[in-house]
Amino acid sequence: MTRPLPAVFDQALASAVRAPSPHNTQPWRFVVEHEVVEVWLDRDRVLGIADPHGREARLACGAAAFNLLICLRANGLAAVVRMLPDPAEPDLVAVIRLDGNQKATALERKLAEAVFRRHTNRRPMLDKEVPSAARTALKSAALQEGGQIEYLNVSGRYSTVASLVRQAEALQADDVAFRAEAAFWTHREPDSPDGVPRAASGPPPSGPGIVTLRASHENEDLPPREYEQEPLLGVVLTRDRGPHAEVRAGMAMQRVLLTATAEGLATSFLSQPFETSRTRESLDHIFTGLGQPHTLLRIGYGSPTRLTARRPVEEVVTHRTGPGVTAG
């Protein structure tokens, strides 16, 4: 097979880096060799306090791998992925290989286009119900990548999980190291290539809610506003657990997020209960029998907000030019 045009890989890698990550840390790097792209976890960008085992970072790498895949497929290139393929290299989370040509589907093109519109919306959403057709589309998206999404409003777990969000937020507020780590990555200047700029944060809530905007993502320059009282919450799960499942969950999560964007929905993350050991154990117990919970999404309708920036592709990509040799 002839080597693909460089512009195709350039576009795919530009799509990959648009994936979400905790505090926009962008914990990934890529190695390109001919028709193969390796996705690596960047340990230097894993949150040591909030994510010491790299679970959320592997979700982000899985999301980046999905963006890369969907861009290649939308451009008429068949691509296959192997997740965590080498036990001797645990930070090599996925290998994506081109496999000839294929006809792009309308859905693939739709999702690829959504990559550059998807963003985390930390602002208040409308008290408007997400229709059943959209919920079904998100469920289908998760299933296509080997995951599932469980909506809490119909599962009977809503109040319990919302309570864990608030409990985790309180624990983190009393943790000096956690607050310092969050402060380092948030309230960045508008042109910062990573982290969360102040302009992408939400206004302080004007009153208590069922779930809370995490304190580090509040923009004190904005007047307080009321948030929706009962947002739609969805948990992304897999049947198995461990690093391999976390990468696959990241791919399922990203297909869900892009599908939501294509459906005109806004999304954000409620990561607090995954970032303290006490609340994470409680989450695992709540979903016993359904699967391993990986992330909690807030889903609804909201006004568009600005996209956060990303590091230039050339900063996160190396090209392997021969056995054991790489070039920037």
Coordinates of C-alpha atoms in Angstrom, one line a residue:
M1 CA 0.0 0.0 0.0
T2 CA 1.3 3.4 -0.8
R3 CA 2.0 5.8 2.0
P4 CA -1.0 8.2 2.6
L5 CA -0.7 11.8 1.8
P6 CA 0.9 13.7 4.8
A7 CA -2.0 16.1 4.9
V8 CA -4.3 13.2 5.8
F9 CA -2.3 12.3 8.8
D10 CA -1.8 15.9 9.7
Q11 CA -5.6 16.4 9.8
A12 CA -6.1 13.1 11.8
L13 CA -3.5 14.2 14.4
A14 CA -5.1 17.7 14.6
S15 CA -8.4 15.9 15.3
A16 CA -6.7 13.6 17.9
V17 CA -5.5 16.5 20.0
R18 CA -9.0 18.0 20.2
A19 CA -10.0 15.2 22.6
P20 CA -11.0 16.2 26.2
S21 CA -8.7 15.6 29.1
P22 CA -8.8 16.4 32.9
H23 CA -8.1 20.1 33.3
N24 CA -7.0 20.0 29.6
T25 CA -3.7 18.5 30.5
Q26 CA -3.5 16.7 27.1
P27 CA -1.7 13.6 28.5
W28 CA -0.8 12.1 25.1
R29 CA 1.9 11.8 22.5
F30 CA 2.0 10.1 19.1
V31 CA 4.6 8.3 17.1
V32 CA 4.1 8.0 13.4
E33 CA 5.8 5.4 11.2
H34 CA 4.6 5.0 7.6
E35 CA 0.9 3.9 7.9
V36 CA 1.0 3.4 11.7
V37 CA 0.3 5.8 14.5
E38 CA 1.1 4.8 18.1
V39 CA -0.8 6.6 20.9
W40 CA 1.3 6.9 24.1
L41 CA 0.4 8.0 27.6
D42 CA 2.5 11.0 28.6
R43 CA 3.3 10.4 32.3
D44 CA 4.6 13.9 32.7
R45 CA 1.0 15.2 32.2
V46 CA -0.9 12.8 34.5
L47 CA -2.4 14.5 37.5
G48 CA -0.5 13.2 40.4
I49 CA -3.1 14.0 43.1
A50 CA -6.4 13.7 41.3
D51 CA -5.4 10.8 39.0
P52 CA -2.4 9.0 40.5
H53 CA -3.1 5.8 38.6
G54 CA -3.6 7.5 35.3
R55 CA -7.2 6.3 34.8
E56 CA -8.6 9.6 33.6
A57 CA -5.4 10.1 31.5
R58 CA -6.0 6.8 29.7
L59 CA -9.6 7.8 29.1
A60 CA -8.3 10.9 27.4
C61 CA -5.8 8.9 25.3
G62 CA -8.7 6.6 24.2
A63 CA -10.7 9.7 23.2
A64 CA -7.7 11.0 21.2
A65 CA -7.4 7.6 19.5
F66 CA -11.1 7.7 18.5
N67 CA -10.8 11.2 17.1
L68 CA -7.9 10.0 15.0
L69 CA -9.7 6.9 13.8
I70 CA -12.9 8.8 12.9
C71 CA -11.0 11.4 10.9
L72 CA -9.1 8.7 8.9
R73 CA -12.4 6.9 8.2
A74 CA -14.2 10.0 7.2
N75 CA -11.4 10.6 4.6
G76 CA -12.0 7.2 3.0
L77 CA -9.2 5.3 4.8
A78 CA -9.9 2.0 6.5
A79 CA -8.1 1.9 9.9
V80 CA -7.9 -0.7 12.6
V81 CA -6.9 -0.2 16.3
R82 CA -5.3 -2.4 18.9
M83 CA -5.5 -1.2 22.5
L84 CA -2.7 -1.7 25.0
P85 CA -1.0 -4.1 22.5
D86 CA 2.3 -4.6 24.3
P87 CA 2.5 -5.7 28.0
A88 CA 6.1 -4.7 28.1
E89 CA 5.1 -1.1 27.2
P90 CA 2.1 -0.2 29.4
D91 CA 2.2 3.4 28.3
L92 CA 1.6 2.4 24.7
V93 CA -2.1 2.6 24.9
A94 CA -3.1 2.0 21.2
V95 CA -1.7 1.3 17.8
I96 CA -3.7 2.5 14.8
R97 CA -2.9 1.0 11.4
L98 CA -4.2 1.9 8.0
D99 CA -5.8 -0.9 6.1
G100 CA -6.6 0.2 2.6
N101 CA -9.5 2.4 1.5
Q102 CA -13.1 2.4 2.3
K103 CA -16.2 4.4 1.5
A104 CA -16.9 6.9 4.3
T105 CA -20.4 6.8 5.8
A106 CA -22.5 9.8 6.4
L107 CA -22.3 9.1 10.2
E108 CA -18.5 9.0 10.1
R109 CA -18.3 12.3 8.3
K110 CA -20.8 13.8 10.7
L111 CA -18.8 12.7 13.8
A112 CA -15.5 13.8 12.2
E113 CA -17.0 17.3 11.6
A114 CA -18.2 17.4 15.3
V115 CA -14.6 17.0 16.5
F116 CA -13.8 20.6 16.0
R117 CA -17.1 21.8 17.5
R118 CA -17.2 19.6 20.6
H119 CA -16.2 21.4 23.8
T120 CA -16.9 21.1 27.5
N121 CA -19.7 23.4 28.6
R122 CA -19.3 24.4 32.2
R123 CA -22.0 27.0 32.1
P124 CA -25.7 26.6 33.2
M125 CA -27.9 24.6 30.9
L126 CA -31.6 25.0 30.1
D127 CA -34.2 23.1 32.1
K128 CA -35.1 21.4 28.9
E129 CA -35.5 17.6 28.7
V130 CA -33.2 15.7 26.3
P131 CA -35.6 13.8 24.0
S132 CA -35.7 10.0 23.9
A133 CA -34.3 9.8 20.4
A134 CA -31.2 11.7 21.4
R135 CA -30.7 9.5 24.5
T136 CA -31.1 6.4 22.3
A137 CA -28.5 7.8 19.9
L138 CA -26.0 8.2 22.8
K139 CA -26.7 4.7 24.1
S140 CA -26.0 3.3 20.6
A141 CA -22.8 5.3 20.3
A142 CA -21.4 3.8 23.5
L143 CA -22.4 0.3 22.5
Q144 CA -20.6 0.6 19.2
E145 CA -17.3 1.1 21.0
G146 CA -17.8 -1.7 23.5
G147 CA -19.1 0.5 26.3
Q148 CA -22.5 1.6 27.7
I149 CA -24.1 4.7 29.1
E150 CA -26.5 4.4 32.1
Y151 CA -28.8 7.4 32.6
L152 CA -29.2 8.0 36.3
N153 CA -32.6 9.6 36.1
V154 CA -34.2 6.3 35.2
S155 CA -31.8 4.0 37.2
G156 CA -32.8 5.0 40.7
R157 CA -29.2 6.0 41.5
Y158 CA -29.5 9.7 40.8
S159 CA -29.6 11.1 44.3
T160 CA -26.9 8.8 45.6
V161 CA -24.4 9.7 42.8
A162 CA -25.2 13.4 43.1
S163 CA -24.5 13.1 46.8
L164 CA -21.1 11.5 46.0
V165 CA -20.3 14.5 43.7
R166 CA -20.9 16.9 46.5
Q167 CA -19.0 14.7 49.0
A168 CA -16.0 14.5 46.8
E169 CA -16.1 18.3 46.2
A170 CA -16.0 18.9 50.0
L171 CA -13.1 16.4 50.5
Q172 CA -11.1 18.1 47.7
A173 CA -11.8 21.6 49.2
D174 CA -10.1 20.5 52.4
D175 CA -7.1 18.9 50.5
V176 CA -4.3 21.5 50.1
A177 CA -2.4 19.4 47.5
F178 CA -5.5 18.8 45.4
R179 CA -6.4 22.5 45.4
A180 CA -2.8 23.5 44.4
E181 CA -2.8 21.0 41.5
A182 CA -6.2 22.2 40.3
A183 CA -5.1 25.9 40.6
F184 CA -2.0 25.2 38.5
W185 CA -4.1 23.9 35.6
T186 CA -7.0 26.3 35.8
H187 CA -7.7 30.1 35.4
R188 CA -5.1 30.2 32.6
E189 CA -4.7 33.1 30.2
P190 CA -6.9 33.0 27.0
D191 CA -3.9 32.1 24.8
S192 CA -2.6 29.3 27.0
P193 CA -2.0 26.1 24.9
D194 CA -3.1 23.9 27.8
G195 CA -5.1 24.0 31.0
V196 CA -8.5 25.7 31.4
P197 CA -8.6 29.4 30.7
R198 CA -10.8 31.6 33.0
A199 CA -13.0 32.4 30.0
A200 CA -13.9 28.7 29.6
S201 CA -15.0 28.4 33.2
G202 CA -18.6 28.8 34.4
P203 CA -20.2 31.5 36.6
P204 CA -20.5 30.8 40.3
P205 CA -23.8 29.2 41.1
S206 CA -26.3 31.6 42.7
G207 CA -27.6 28.8 45.0
P208 CA -27.1 25.2 45.9
G209 CA -27.9 22.6 43.3
I210 CA -28.2 18.8 43.1
V211 CA -24.8 18.7 41.5
T212 CA -22.1 21.4 41.7
L213 CA -19.7 23.1 39.4
R214 CA -16.3 22.2 40.7
A215 CA -14.8 25.2 42.6
S216 CA -11.7 25.3 40.4
H217 CA -13.8 25.8 37.3
E218 CA -15.7 28.8 38.6
N219 CA -15.1 32.2 36.9
E220 CA -15.4 34.8 39.6
D221 CA -15.4 37.6 37.0
L222 CA -18.9 36.5 36.0
P223 CA -22.1 37.3 38.0
P224 CA -23.6 34.3 39.8
R225 CA -26.2 32.4 37.9
E226 CA -28.7 29.7 38.6
Y227 CA -27.9 26.3 37.2
E228 CA -30.4 23.7 36.0
Q229 CA -32.0 21.9 39.0
E230 CA -31.9 18.3 37.7
P231 CA -29.5 17.8 34.8
L232 CA -29.4 14.6 32.8
L233 CA -26.6 12.6 34.1
G234 CA -25.0 9.6 32.3
V235 CA -22.3 7.2 33.5
V236 CA -20.1 5.6 30.9
L237 CA -19.3 2.0 31.9
T238 CA -17.5 -1.1 30.6
R239 CA -18.1 -4.7 31.5
D240 CA -14.5 -5.3 32.4
R241 CA -11.9 -3.2 34.3
G242 CA -8.3 -2.2 34.2
P243 CA -6.1 -0.2 31.8
H244 CA -7.4 -1.8 28.7
A245 CA -11.0 -1.1 29.7
E246 CA -10.1 2.5 30.5
V247 CA -8.7 3.1 27.0
R248 CA -11.8 1.5 25.4
A249 CA -14.1 3.5 27.7
G250 CA -12.3 6.6 26.5
M251 CA -13.2 5.7 22.9
A252 CA -16.8 5.0 23.9
M253 CA -17.0 8.3 25.8
Q254 CA -15.7 10.2 22.8
R255 CA -18.2 8.7 20.4
V256 CA -20.9 9.6 22.9
L257 CA -19.6 13.2 23.2
L258 CA -19.3 13.7 19.4
T259 CA -22.8 12.2 18.9
A260 CA -24.1 14.6 21.5
T261 CA -22.5 17.5 19.7
A262 CA -24.0 16.4 16.4
E263 CA -27.4 16.2 18.1
G264 CA -27.1 19.8 19.3
L265 CA -26.4 18.9 22.9
A266 CA -24.0 20.4 25.4
T267 CA -21.9 18.2 27.7
S268 CA -19.5 18.5 30.7
F269 CA -17.8 16.2 33.2
L270 CA -18.5 15.6 36.8
S271 CA -15.1 14.0 37.6
Q272 CA -15.0 14.8 41.4
P273 CA -16.2 11.4 42.7
F274 CA -13.6 9.5 40.5
E275 CA -10.8 11.6 42.0
T276 CA -11.0 10.7 45.7
S277 CA -10.6 7.1 46.8
R278 CA -13.5 7.1 49.2
T279 CA -16.1 8.2 46.7
R280 CA -14.6 6.1 43.9
E281 CA -15.1 3.0 45.9
S282 CA -18.7 4.0 46.6
L283 CA -19.3 4.5 42.9
D284 CA -17.9 1.1 42.1
H285 CA -20.3 -0.4 44.6
I286 CA -23.3 1.5 43.3
F287 CA -22.8 0.0 39.8
T288 CA -22.0 -3.5 40.9
G289 CA -23.6 -5.8 38.3
L290 CA -23.8 -3.2 35.6
G291 CA -20.1 -2.7 35.0
Q292 CA -17.1 -0.5 35.8
P293 CA -17.9 3.2 35.9
H294 CA -15.4 5.5 34.2
T295 CA -16.8 9.0 33.9
L296 CA -19.9 10.9 34.7
L297 CA -21.4 13.2 32.1
R298 CA -23.8 16.1 32.4
I299 CA -25.9 16.4 29.3
G300 CA -28.4 19.0 28.1
Y301 CA -28.9 22.2 26.1
G302 CA -26.8 25.2 26.6
S303 CA -25.3 28.3 24.9
P304 CA -22.1 27.8 23.0
T305 CA -18.9 28.6 24.9
R306 CA -15.4 29.1 23.6
L307 CA -13.2 26.1 22.8
T308 CA -10.1 25.6 24.9
A309 CA -6.8 25.7 23.0
R310 CA -4.5 22.7 22.3
R311 CA -0.7 22.4 22.0
P312 CA 0.5 22.4 18.4
V313 CA 0.5 19.0 16.8
E314 CA 4.3 19.2 16.2
E315 CA 4.8 19.3 20.0
V316 CA 3.2 15.9 20.6
V317 CA 4.2 14.0 17.5
T318 CA 7.5 12.3 16.6
H319 CA 8.2 10.4 13.3
R320 CA 10.0 7.1 13.5
T321 CA 12.5 7.0 10.6
G322 CA 14.1 3.6 11.2
P323 CA 14.5 0.8 13.8
G324 CA 14.6 2.6 17.2
V325 CA 15.1 6.0 15.6
T326 CA 12.7 8.9 15.9
A327 CA 12.8 12.4 14.5
G328 CA 10.8 15.3 15.7

